[in-house]
Amino acid sequence: MRPAEQWEEKYRPSSISEIVGNKEAIGRLVEWVRKWGKDPKAKRGALIYGPPGSGKTVAVEALARDLGLDLIEVNASDDRSKGKLERMIGGAASGMSILGKGKILFLDEVDGMSPSMDSGAMDYIDELLSKANYPVILAANNAWDPKLGRIRQKCELIEFKRIGVREAVPFLKRVAEEEGIRADPEALKLLAERNRGDLRAMLKDLQTLSHPGGALTKEDVQGASRRDRTDLIFNVLKNVFSAKSCQSAKIAINEAEVDHEMLFEWIYENAPLWLSDPGDLANGMEALAKADLLFNIAKREQNWGLISYAIDLMTAGVAMAKERSRAGWVPMRFPERIALMAKTRSERAIRQRVLGRIARRCHLSRASASASVLPYVLEIARNDSKAFKGLAEWFGFDGEEIEFLKSLCGSPARRGSKEA
Amino acid sequence: MAEERHMMWTEKYRPRTLDEIRDQSEIVSRLKKFVEERSMPHCLFAGPPGTGKTTAALCLAHDLFGERFMDLFMELNASDERGIDVIRTTVKEFARAAAISEAPFKILVLDEADNMTGDAQQALRRTMERYTDTCRFILCCNYSSKIIEPIQSRCAIFRFSPLGEGDVKDFLGWIAKNEGVDITDGGLGAIARISEGDLRRAINLLQAASSLKGEIDEDSIHRLAGRIEPRYAKEILELAIKGNFSESRKRLRSLLLEKGLSPLDIIRQIHGEIFQIELQERDKLLLAEMLGEADFRISQGGDPEVQMSAFLAKLASLSSRPRG
């Protein structure tokens, strides 16, 4: 069977006006290119960053077309050693265009370069940013990747955000209509939500899940597994946990399409499964605890340099902890903590409100109210509903807060016998 | 007097004037002198929870300023409103506006001041110096050692001690009579013992007990206290000791996220248990060190679950080693 044309190609925007989402970021990029070379204070390069499928590459392509500029593009699939880079763009960077047109030099996926493969490439890019006669645009998933440290300073930073469901759905609807698919709006919405702002993945899903002239229901989308993305992270985890050297553990995460925080959660969740030996696990968890502290300090103090050590500890630290643990395949699971946080978010907000009221009434902090008043109030609620009602009034709890407190009053098994 | 309105008894029976405070007599007499002289220095009230620090501050303000003292008095809780920003704004605004009427100064009470960051304390210190004419500060804390030296040296320090069991029991007996609680002498004694000199805890226990049906004796108090203050830490530790780290972490996670317990309370509970675990003595010491490290890292911004998990994993590995 002839492979069908990929929709991500078929519906690739040919002009900026066709791009979905990130209007403001694209506007800034266009502005930056237009002004390039005119304002001596402006940055020499632009670093556009954001999650996969947020439209970085298509934006640059469409921009070149709209402004009538030649696009010299290098991406991750190219061999990007210093020598190769020089050959591919060196001439273009300094010389004039054959047709007398302007140019844009575009280096895609710069955070995907591995230090050993692309030796000297970072130095070359650094140099390029100072010397090139044309605007240089770099794209990355993560602008804070430690490798990009030097380069980042010379670049205008432009963030591409995940494509919102409200922006994505009308586009998906248009594509579906074009392809003759009767798509349930709810199905499209779900499809957009599940791909978390990745427009390319949404298109891919839409193409795989539907067939021309057919229908696409919400059930179709629900039934489809999130295999691709999960496969990817499982693979990354496997490579981290089974790495034999610090370097390979560290490089393993370059493949991951999630940010460091999420990756940390995956490693932290699954470390006990991989490190079956208690001593190994203790060492691994200690490395993760240190990584966590560094991540948090980096964020609080805006000291991004610390992140590289945190990554070392989170990857190599865990890999090297494995000394006596069983080898072999281990099942992996989604970080439970993330799910639980999301599930308990609204409850925690109500809880904070309740504690705030108690704190004000009893001259305490919320933390002390939680430890030294709330448990007693709950006990009273369990035993004497009239007294609880009176106290609730005195504290000023609203209906939602009262319901919340009642739900905390012991297990469901006990609830029935309360009035006995 | 027996009003039908429900409220927390800790508030209902909180003394309103210095004369009504029954214990901490040495402290009370020093505070009364401030009232007579209509002048006071900045003060540091240090002592364990439930010993009357906040009450003393409220009563002092009342006796100095009369019934409408709330205009001249501000109470902040450093645990909720810590950080340098609050000091810069709220505290400063209150401190710098001169006191109205004939009152010589205003009083700002900063509760749980030992939870303030070092930076915030430094900022506070400058504010205290600058507005000392218009505002006097009372800092309440559990540990005076957590207050930076320059602040301590600018304050008169008052050390509140835990109440004696007998005093607690007497006071509880009086409340019980007033509220018509059917409790035996043994029951009152049990509350006094359990609460370890913390009057807030004692009164709350009594109020919770009053919601039970029938006569309350020592046994029912023990069952009640077990329900209200379960030993969460023990369960987590036991799972880790049995080598089941994942379950132990799961319990911890649920306590933090679902039950909303404060990480520091859990750490404190764990700390109370670690020397009782069956381990070699030097390993227990290692655990104490690890726990201290976790506590420290959380204070530096580390994630409570991750930091405590490192401790639990260490415990699991120490327990799995053959003894001897």
XYZ file of C-alpha atoms in Angstrom:
744
model
C 0.000 0.000 0.000
C 1.231 3.412 -0.854
C 1.848 5.407 2.280
C -0.647 8.228 2.498
C 0.598 11.735 2.619
C 1.161 12.802 6.188
C -1.348 15.450 7.204
C 1.275 17.379 9.061
C 2.846 17.956 5.634
C -0.390 18.327 3.727
C -1.671 21.015 6.074
C 1.663 22.660 6.728
C 1.061 26.427 6.700
C 2.569 28.220 3.753
C 2.119 31.664 5.229
C 2.200 33.150 8.701
C -1.490 33.929 8.539
C -2.245 30.191 8.372
C -0.384 29.317 11.547
C -2.462 28.186 14.499
C -1.650 29.775 17.847
C 1.285 31.743 19.246
C 0.338 34.912 17.390
C 2.229 37.128 19.769
C 5.446 35.092 19.694
C 5.376 34.982 15.905
C 4.739 38.707 15.768
C 7.804 39.276 17.912
C 9.881 37.021 15.693
C 8.817 38.841 12.523
C 9.572 42.153 14.166
C 12.991 40.913 15.223
C 13.862 39.724 11.695
C 12.666 42.987 10.139
C 14.754 45.072 12.495
C 17.778 42.827 12.314
C 20.976 44.741 11.664
C 19.258 48.086 12.100
C 19.351 48.373 15.848
C 22.873 47.948 17.251
C 21.515 47.132 20.707
C 19.301 44.302 19.488
C 20.383 40.721 20.036
C 22.203 39.059 17.166
C 20.250 35.821 17.331
C 16.803 34.638 18.269
C 16.151 31.523 20.321
C 12.612 30.305 19.912
C 11.666 27.647 22.392
C 8.652 25.649 23.417
C 7.206 22.136 23.509
C 7.072 19.904 20.454
C 4.314 20.687 18.000
C 3.869 24.288 19.099
C 4.794 25.533 15.612
C 8.386 26.720 15.899
C 9.664 25.239 12.672
C 6.625 26.087 10.569
C 6.726 29.637 11.874
C 10.283 30.136 10.634
C 9.507 28.519 7.290
C 6.396 30.614 6.751
C 8.195 33.728 7.837
C 10.966 33.207 5.290
C 8.392 32.720 2.568
C 6.315 35.745 3.565
C 9.336 38.018 3.752
C 10.903 36.571 0.636
C 14.072 35.358 2.322
C 16.157 32.280 1.564
C 15.984 29.795 4.388
C 19.186 27.926 5.213
C 18.036 25.208 7.579
C 19.939 22.664 9.621
C 18.098 20.253 11.864
C 18.790 17.331 14.130
C 18.755 14.769 11.368
C 21.809 16.385 9.876
C 25.238 15.563 11.097
C 26.151 18.653 12.988
C 29.791 18.470 13.804
C 31.586 21.740 13.571
C 33.061 20.880 10.198
C 29.713 19.934 8.691
C 28.029 23.026 10.017
C 30.720 25.153 8.492
C 30.245 23.509 5.149
C 26.460 23.739 5.254
C 26.040 27.293 6.383
C 29.482 28.818 6.471
C 29.284 30.160 2.959
C 25.737 31.298 3.385
C 26.519 33.103 6.591
C 29.085 35.399 5.098
C 28.449 35.490 1.370
C 25.706 37.097 -0.611
C 22.722 35.255 -1.936
C 22.945 34.273 -5.581
C 19.642 35.893 -6.332
C 20.445 38.900 -4.213
C 17.797 37.862 -1.742
C 18.204 38.119 2.016
C 18.602 34.987 4.097
C 17.698 33.434 7.395
C 19.974 30.870 9.004
C 17.865 28.444 10.967
C 19.275 25.832 13.342
C 16.447 23.637 14.530
C 16.500 21.455 17.663
C 19.714 22.885 19.050
C 19.085 21.269 22.424
C 19.077 17.899 20.702
C 22.767 17.996 19.979
C 24.723 15.506 21.969
C 28.022 16.823 23.239
C 30.129 14.047 21.770
C 28.446 13.879 18.365
C 28.362 17.568 17.765
C 31.754 18.437 19.066
C 32.635 22.044 18.642
C 29.214 22.784 17.210
C 28.259 25.001 20.136
C 31.465 27.002 19.713
C 30.677 27.373 16.065
C 27.126 28.564 16.745
C 28.463 30.976 19.310
C 30.845 32.377 16.722
C 28.126 32.450 14.095
C 25.940 34.590 16.327
C 28.651 37.225 16.490
C 29.708 37.176 12.869
C 26.871 36.148 10.565
C 25.685 38.667 8.022
C 22.132 37.380 8.329
C 19.668 36.757 11.134
C 20.304 33.469 12.949
C 17.312 31.740 14.484
C 17.746 28.799 16.856
C 14.952 26.526 18.010
C 14.845 24.324 21.105
C 12.347 22.591 23.321
C 14.040 23.775 26.450
C 15.708 27.163 26.486
C 17.193 26.447 29.900
C 19.179 23.479 28.759
C 22.594 24.025 30.337
C 24.315 23.412 26.986
C 22.715 26.551 25.649
C 24.134 28.706 28.417
C 26.506 30.855 26.414
C 24.346 30.986 23.349
C 21.245 31.982 25.261
C 22.883 35.237 26.326
C 23.283 36.381 22.754
C 19.729 35.601 21.755
C 16.372 37.231 21.924
C 14.270 34.640 23.771
C 10.843 33.981 22.303
C 8.586 31.424 23.911
C 6.133 29.300 21.947
C 3.351 28.008 24.147
C 1.336 24.831 23.832
C -1.528 25.259 21.408
C -4.691 25.808 23.414
C -7.695 23.560 22.915
C -9.776 26.521 21.815
C -7.302 27.366 19.074
C -6.709 23.782 18.010
C -10.287 22.571 17.703
C -11.433 24.940 14.905
C -8.339 23.963 12.922
C -8.933 20.249 13.437
C -12.531 20.796 12.421
C -11.432 22.382 9.158
C -9.077 19.508 8.414
C -11.790 16.972 9.199
C -14.212 18.718 6.859
C -11.609 18.845 4.137
C -11.028 15.113 4.517
C -14.708 14.320 4.624
C -14.712 13.078 8.175
C -17.790 13.511 10.301
C -16.103 14.390 13.534
C -17.948 14.825 16.798
C -16.856 18.196 18.293
C -16.358 16.437 21.634
C -14.014 13.962 19.973
C -11.913 16.777 18.558
C -11.831 18.490 21.900
C -10.671 15.330 23.628
C -8.105 14.753 20.936
C -6.737 18.235 21.469
C -6.673 17.867 25.227
C -4.901 14.543 25.167
C -2.099 15.833 23.027
C -1.425 18.667 25.436
C -0.848 21.460 22.986
C 1.108 19.460 20.405
C -0.581 20.312 17.110
C 1.525 17.874 15.105
C 0.501 15.007 17.360
C -3.146 16.063 17.112
C -2.989 15.897 13.339
C -1.269 12.525 13.490
C -3.950 11.178 15.826
C -6.713 12.584 13.674
C -5.231 10.871 10.657
C -4.720 7.496 12.317
C -8.052 7.402 14.103
C -10.303 8.304 11.220
C -10.885 7.276 7.642
C -12.249 9.362 4.790
C -16.021 9.434 4.705
C -16.141 7.868 8.158
C -17.070 9.264 11.515
C -14.897 10.079 14.507
C -16.555 9.700 17.884
C -15.406 10.471 21.361
C -15.165 6.739 22.023
C -12.734 6.339 19.140
C -10.438 8.863 20.735
C -10.853 7.453 24.206
C -10.077 3.975 22.966
C -6.863 4.999 21.310
C -3.855 4.491 23.487
C -1.397 7.202 24.237
C 1.214 4.725 23.227
C 3.541 6.924 21.230
C 4.349 9.428 23.879
C 4.410 6.933 26.704
C 6.608 4.594 24.695
C 9.040 7.389 24.279
C 9.302 8.160 27.967
C 9.521 4.475 28.881
C 12.432 4.231 26.543
C 14.141 7.220 28.071
C 13.634 5.800 31.542
C 14.976 2.450 30.513
C 18.077 4.098 29.083
C 18.618 6.163 32.211
C 18.168 3.291 34.620
C 20.290 0.836 32.690
C 23.049 3.251 31.723
C 26.528 1.949 32.427
C 28.206 5.336 32.505
C 27.316 8.751 33.865
C 27.562 10.262 30.423
C 25.167 7.804 28.802
C 22.655 8.261 31.631
C 22.774 11.995 31.107
C 22.448 11.841 27.333
C 19.548 9.421 27.582
C 17.154 12.202 28.548
C 17.803 14.209 25.407
C 15.206 12.073 23.690
C 12.497 12.923 26.190
C 9.809 15.278 25.014
C 8.898 16.385 28.498
C 10.467 18.995 30.721
C 12.858 18.285 33.559
C 10.237 18.515 36.232
C 8.052 15.909 34.593
C 11.023 13.703 33.885
C 12.035 13.947 37.513
C 8.584 12.750 38.534
C 8.857 9.748 36.201
C 12.270 8.774 37.513
C 11.261 9.391 41.131
C 8.120 7.279 40.730
C 9.849 4.366 39.053
C 13.187 4.278 40.854
C 11.946 1.797 43.495
C 10.957 -0.636 40.744
C 14.376 -0.521 39.119
C 16.448 -0.392 42.251
C 15.284 -3.620 43.843
C 18.181 -3.767 46.271
C 17.423 -1.651 49.370
C 20.956 -0.264 49.550
C 20.868 0.743 45.893
C 17.477 2.332 46.389
C 18.702 4.341 49.377
C 21.553 5.713 47.282
C 19.268 6.425 44.344
C 16.676 8.210 46.447
C 19.381 10.288 48.077
C 20.629 11.379 44.648
C 17.053 12.296 43.703
C 16.575 14.220 46.938
C 19.686 16.246 46.198
C 18.525 16.825 42.626
C 15.148 17.997 43.930
C 16.770 20.493 46.256
C 18.924 21.894 43.451
C 15.963 22.175 41.076
C 14.008 24.071 43.690
C 16.837 26.398 44.611
C 17.550 27.036 40.927
C 13.941 28.023 40.428
C 13.712 30.159 43.529
C 16.971 31.996 43.030
C 16.704 32.054 39.235
C 20.112 30.434 39.261
C 19.684 28.254 36.175
C 23.267 27.077 36.262
C 22.371 24.760 39.136
C 20.035 22.788 36.916
C 22.868 20.979 35.188
C 24.009 19.452 38.476
C 20.454 18.517 39.307
C 20.220 16.709 35.985
C 23.472 14.857 36.670
C 22.118 13.661 40.002
C 18.718 12.778 38.608
C 20.201 10.686 35.775
C 23.747 9.542 36.529
C 23.057 9.559 40.269
C 20.257 7.063 39.853
C 22.052 4.974 37.206
C 25.184 4.606 39.318
C 23.143 3.653 42.376
C 22.358 0.369 40.680
C 24.998 -2.057 41.932
C 23.287 -5.085 43.387
C 19.761 -4.768 42.003
C 18.311 -7.401 39.687
C 18.867 -6.816 36.025
C 16.117 -7.185 33.491
C 12.921 -5.629 32.336
C 10.762 -3.791 34.827
C 7.236 -2.498 34.280
C 6.888 1.236 34.591
C 4.037 3.397 35.702
C 2.780 6.924 35.357
C 3.795 9.193 38.276
C 0.998 8.668 40.765
C 1.851 11.873 42.553
C 0.933 13.988 39.524
C -2.456 12.336 39.290
C -3.071 12.670 43.012
C -2.086 16.330 43.023
C -4.536 17.063 40.250
C -7.245 15.043 41.962
C -6.805 16.723 45.321
C -6.250 20.265 44.097
C -9.734 21.587 44.789
C -9.935 19.790 48.123
C -6.679 21.316 49.191
C -7.965 24.761 48.297
C -11.085 24.263 50.441
C -8.924 22.937 53.211
C -6.786 26.061 53.150
C -9.916 28.189 53.410
C -11.162 26.205 56.381
C -7.800 26.480 58.081
C -7.714 30.205 57.406
C -11.008 30.665 59.245
C -9.862 28.564 62.173
C -6.548 30.395 62.268
C -8.248 33.780 62.485
C -10.648 32.697 65.192
C -8.075 30.949 67.342
C -5.027 33.220 66.892
C -3.006 30.576 65.084
C -1.233 29.929 61.844
C -2.931 27.675 59.318
C -0.329 25.013 60.018
C -1.078 25.078 63.732
C -4.796 25.161 63.050
C -4.354 22.000 61.024
C -2.438 20.219 63.758
C -4.030 21.479 66.938
C -7.635 22.457 66.209
C -9.007 20.766 63.100
C -8.697 17.160 64.363
C -10.724 18.089 67.467
C -13.401 19.813 65.434
C -13.666 16.700 63.272
C -14.041 14.506 66.338
C -16.858 16.714 67.566
C -18.468 16.506 64.120
C -18.325 12.716 64.322
C -20.026 12.578 67.709
C -22.404 15.481 67.994
C -23.883 17.029 64.859
C -25.621 19.801 66.799
C -22.432 20.983 68.450
C -20.654 20.804 65.110
C -23.336 22.928 63.508
C -22.894 25.546 66.212
C -19.130 25.546 65.835
C -19.383 25.779 62.056
C -21.482 28.894 62.491
C -19.011 30.386 64.921
C -16.080 29.706 62.582
C -18.111 30.998 59.653
C -17.784 27.893 57.436
C -19.829 28.000 54.257
C -21.821 25.090 52.845
C -19.004 23.739 50.729
C -16.600 23.873 53.646
C -19.051 22.069 55.917
C -19.542 19.325 53.335
C -15.788 19.010 52.992
C -15.354 18.643 56.753
C -18.099 16.045 56.900
C -16.322 14.075 54.192
C -13.231 14.025 56.391
C -15.128 12.513 59.300
C -13.835 9.008 59.102
C -14.342 6.181 56.673
C -17.642 5.660 54.851
C -18.230 2.560 56.985
C -18.531 4.725 60.068
C -20.595 7.414 58.506
C -23.867 5.508 58.737
C -23.670 4.992 62.472
C -22.956 8.590 63.337
C -26.284 9.389 64.868
C -26.484 6.164 66.868
C -23.150 32.754 82.144
C -24.097 29.491 80.467
C -24.708 30.862 77.004
C -25.964 28.337 74.501
C -23.718 29.623 71.734
C -21.153 27.190 70.511
C -17.558 28.209 70.214
C -14.135 26.767 70.812
C -13.547 26.707 74.532
C -9.959 27.789 74.072
C -11.410 31.138 72.964
C -14.298 31.192 75.412
C -11.959 30.688 78.356
C -9.030 32.672 77.064
C -8.158 35.255 79.749
C -8.914 38.839 78.725
C -6.832 40.657 81.314
C -3.521 39.945 82.986
C -5.375 39.401 86.270
C -7.263 36.497 84.753
C -4.085 34.602 83.864
C -3.677 31.904 86.470
C -0.161 30.735 85.826
C 3.187 32.054 84.554
C 2.932 34.305 87.633
C 6.449 35.695 87.389
C 5.894 36.752 83.794
C 2.501 38.241 84.584
C 3.899 40.411 87.362
C 6.614 41.748 85.049
C 3.987 42.548 82.418
C 1.803 44.302 84.979
C 4.687 46.609 85.706
C 4.685 47.642 82.048
C 1.017 48.553 82.419
C 1.656 50.615 85.547
C 4.511 52.483 83.891
C 2.628 52.736 80.603
C 5.795 51.793 78.855
C 7.330 48.600 77.574
C 10.322 47.402 75.575
C 10.146 45.091 72.574
C 9.480 41.623 73.929
C 10.316 38.088 72.979
C 7.910 35.456 74.356
C 9.526 32.042 74.056
C 8.047 28.722 75.097
C 6.269 25.570 73.971
C 2.780 25.687 72.398
C -0.213 26.255 74.628
C 1.634 28.006 77.441
C -0.074 31.386 77.048
C 2.252 33.475 74.890
C -0.407 34.903 72.586
C -2.832 35.248 75.486
C -0.304 37.224 77.491
C 0.242 39.554 74.537
C -3.503 40.073 74.079
C -4.025 40.688 77.787
C -1.139 43.124 77.979
C -2.588 45.131 75.079
C -6.007 45.079 76.719
C -4.693 46.292 80.055
C -2.625 49.013 78.423
C -5.186 50.301 75.956
C -8.571 49.287 77.365
C -11.527 47.644 75.615
C -10.884 49.249 72.252
C -7.344 47.957 72.084
C -7.828 46.340 68.683
C -7.194 49.700 66.991
C -3.750 49.862 68.489
C -2.916 46.243 68.141
C -2.045 44.010 65.248
C -1.497 40.311 65.225
C 0.337 38.590 62.397
C 1.291 35.012 62.084
C 4.752 34.603 60.667
C 4.062 31.057 59.478
C 1.339 32.213 57.140
C 2.715 35.576 56.289
C 6.378 35.031 56.476
C 8.837 36.319 54.017
C 10.372 39.621 53.524
C 7.464 41.191 51.662
C 5.115 41.160 54.611
C 7.714 42.763 56.789
C 8.306 45.418 54.167
C 4.672 46.282 53.703
C 2.154 45.241 56.353
C 4.409 45.498 59.349
C 5.964 48.767 58.259
C 2.654 50.419 57.457
C 1.279 49.540 60.843
C 4.458 50.388 62.686
C 5.114 53.774 61.184
C 1.715 55.445 61.611
C 1.784 57.129 64.998
C -0.644 55.871 67.608
C -3.887 57.797 67.881
C -5.373 59.129 71.125
C -3.313 59.303 74.258
C -1.769 55.844 73.830
C 1.998 56.140 73.882
C 2.601 53.436 71.264
C 1.013 50.569 69.355
C 1.703 46.866 69.755
C 2.434 44.451 66.972
C 2.426 40.774 67.824
C 4.290 38.470 65.492
C 3.296 34.925 66.298
C 5.448 31.924 65.397
C 8.252 34.331 64.645
C 10.779 31.500 64.626
C 9.339 30.453 61.279
C 10.584 33.606 59.626
C 13.439 33.356 57.187
C 16.747 34.920 58.126
C 16.269 37.657 55.537
C 12.847 38.536 56.860
C 14.252 38.698 60.380
C 16.961 41.087 59.246
C 14.345 43.296 57.628
C 12.246 43.102 60.760
C 15.171 44.128 62.877
C 15.592 47.362 60.927
C 11.874 48.078 61.144
C 11.928 47.491 64.880
C 14.743 49.992 65.277
C 13.288 52.574 63.009
C 9.769 52.728 64.418
C 10.536 51.992 68.021
C 8.935 55.329 69.067
C 5.552 54.469 67.652
C 5.394 50.717 67.898
C 6.473 47.962 70.246
C 6.905 44.424 68.967
C 6.086 41.230 70.769
C 7.582 38.226 69.034
C 6.245 34.832 70.039
C 8.210 31.712 69.274
C 8.787 28.157 70.403
C 12.568 28.403 70.253
C 14.303 31.681 70.964
C 17.458 30.238 69.416
C 15.799 30.469 66.009
C 15.556 34.233 66.370
C 18.636 36.068 65.161
C 20.920 37.478 67.821
C 20.445 41.197 66.972
C 16.687 40.867 67.496
C 17.108 38.953 70.725
C 19.388 41.628 72.095
C 16.755 44.302 71.401
C 14.030 42.435 73.291
C 13.149 41.681 76.848
C 12.982 37.898 76.852
C 10.200 36.052 78.648
C 10.405 32.281 78.941
C 7.058 30.522 79.241
C 7.232 27.077 80.785
C 4.829 24.168 80.252
C 2.008 24.160 82.761
C 2.148 21.658 85.605
C -0.174 18.665 85.410
C -1.939 19.757 88.562
C -2.638 23.251 87.265
C -3.941 21.904 83.976
C -6.199 19.465 85.793
C -7.610 22.152 88.072
C -8.378 24.446 85.177
C -9.994 21.622 83.186
C -12.084 20.688 86.200
C -13.355 24.236 86.440
C -14.285 24.352 82.740
C -15.908 20.907 82.929
C -18.070 22.053 85.825
C -18.992 25.234 84.037
C -19.936 23.382 80.853
C -21.600 20.486 82.608
C -19.268 17.830 81.228
C -19.733 14.426 82.819
C -16.099 13.431 83.336
C -14.390 11.473 86.101
C -11.354 12.636 88.032
C -9.370 9.926 86.238
C -10.552 11.327 82.916
C -9.361 14.822 83.799
C -6.020 13.402 84.968
C -5.626 11.529 81.697
C -6.170 14.684 79.660
C -3.689 16.584 81.794
C -1.094 13.844 81.323
C -1.605 13.467 77.573
C -1.433 17.168 76.883
C 2.019 17.546 78.435
C 1.539 21.078 79.704
C -0.082 22.357 76.498
C -3.270 24.020 77.704
C -4.742 24.466 74.217
C -4.439 20.771 73.568
C -5.905 19.973 76.977
C -8.937 22.206 76.519
C -9.532 20.968 72.983
C -9.393 17.386 74.203
C -11.925 18.198 76.908
C -14.231 19.846 74.412
C -13.950 16.898 72.031
C -14.625 14.551 74.972
C -17.749 16.514 75.825
C -19.215 15.456 72.475
C -19.135 11.810 73.592
C -22.213 10.239 75.138
C -22.293 9.190 78.761
C -19.717 9.437 81.512
C -16.152 10.053 80.341
C -13.397 8.184 82.124
C -9.699 7.566 81.650
C -10.301 4.823 79.093
C -12.561 6.870 76.911
C -10.022 9.703 76.953
C -7.279 7.382 75.745
C -9.450 6.029 72.955
C -10.438 9.574 72.019
C -6.851 10.794 71.928
C -5.891 7.831 69.764
C -8.601 8.756 67.263
C -7.743 12.433 67.212
C -3.982 12.176 67.186
C -3.183 8.917 65.450
C 0.447 7.919 65.308
C 0.816 8.334 61.562
C 4.568 8.219 61.706
C 4.635 4.769 63.211
C 2.784 3.210 60.312
C 5.066 4.805 57.740
C 8.156 3.713 59.639
C 6.923 0.158 60.090
C 6.315 -0.258 56.368
C 9.808 0.985 55.577
C 11.336 -1.293 58.222
C 9.579 -4.263 56.669
C 11.333 -3.331 53.450
C 8.228 -2.079 51.708
C 9.485 1.289 50.634
C 6.869 1.857 47.945
C 3.950 1.333 50.326
C 5.603 3.516 52.908
C 6.022 6.321 50.393
C 2.438 5.887 49.283
C 1.190 6.345 52.855
C 3.371 9.400 53.269
C 2.022 10.810 50.008
C -1.533 10.310 51.108
C -0.892 12.005 54.467
C 0.594 15.009 52.725
C -1.821 15.355 49.841
C -5.067 13.782 51.006
C -4.951 14.425 54.728
C -3.089 17.693 54.330
C -0.783 17.091 57.272
C 2.100 19.470 57.614
C 5.437 17.930 56.642
C 7.069 19.267 59.761
C 4.519 17.574 61.998
C 5.219 14.268 60.312
C 8.960 14.780 60.681
C 8.537 15.625 64.345
C 6.491 12.470 64.892
C 9.095 10.390 63.090
C 11.808 11.988 65.169
C 10.002 10.908 68.302
C 10.132 7.291 67.143
C 13.513 6.700 65.554
C 15.453 5.756 68.670
C 12.842 3.120 69.466
C 13.369 1.285 66.177
C 15.206 -2.023 66.436
C 18.482 -1.153 64.835
C 22.094 -0.936 65.838
C 22.723 2.160 67.867
C 25.042 3.745 65.339
C 22.444 3.196 62.629
C 19.871 5.041 64.714
C 22.251 7.935 64.878
C 22.647 7.789 61.112
C 18.863 7.993 60.796
C 18.731 11.026 63.069
C 21.295 12.668 60.857
C 19.341 11.828 57.700
C 16.112 13.132 59.210
C 17.792 16.352 60.242
C 19.091 16.685 56.713
C 15.580 16.160 55.298
C 14.162 18.765 57.677
C 16.896 21.202 56.683
C 16.434 20.634 52.962
C 12.683 21.154 53.233
C 13.376 24.456 54.949
C 15.599 25.325 51.980
C 12.796 24.674 49.517
C 13.114 20.929 48.941
C 9.967 18.943 48.226
C 8.755 17.362 51.481
C 7.769 14.010 49.989
C 10.986 13.581 48.021
C 13.162 14.538 50.961
C 11.356 12.292 53.431
C 11.405 9.460 50.910
C 15.190 9.548 50.871
C 15.051 9.071 54.634
C 12.574 6.182 54.352
C 14.710 4.457 51.711
C 17.700 4.715 54.021
C 15.675 3.244 56.864
C 14.558 0.383 54.624
C 18.133 -0.357 53.628
C 19.425 -0.289 57.214
C 16.636 -2.596 58.355
C 17.299 -5.066 55.557
C 20.890 -5.653 56.619
C 21.509 -8.815 58.604
C 21.835 -7.877 62.259
C 24.727 -8.844 64.465
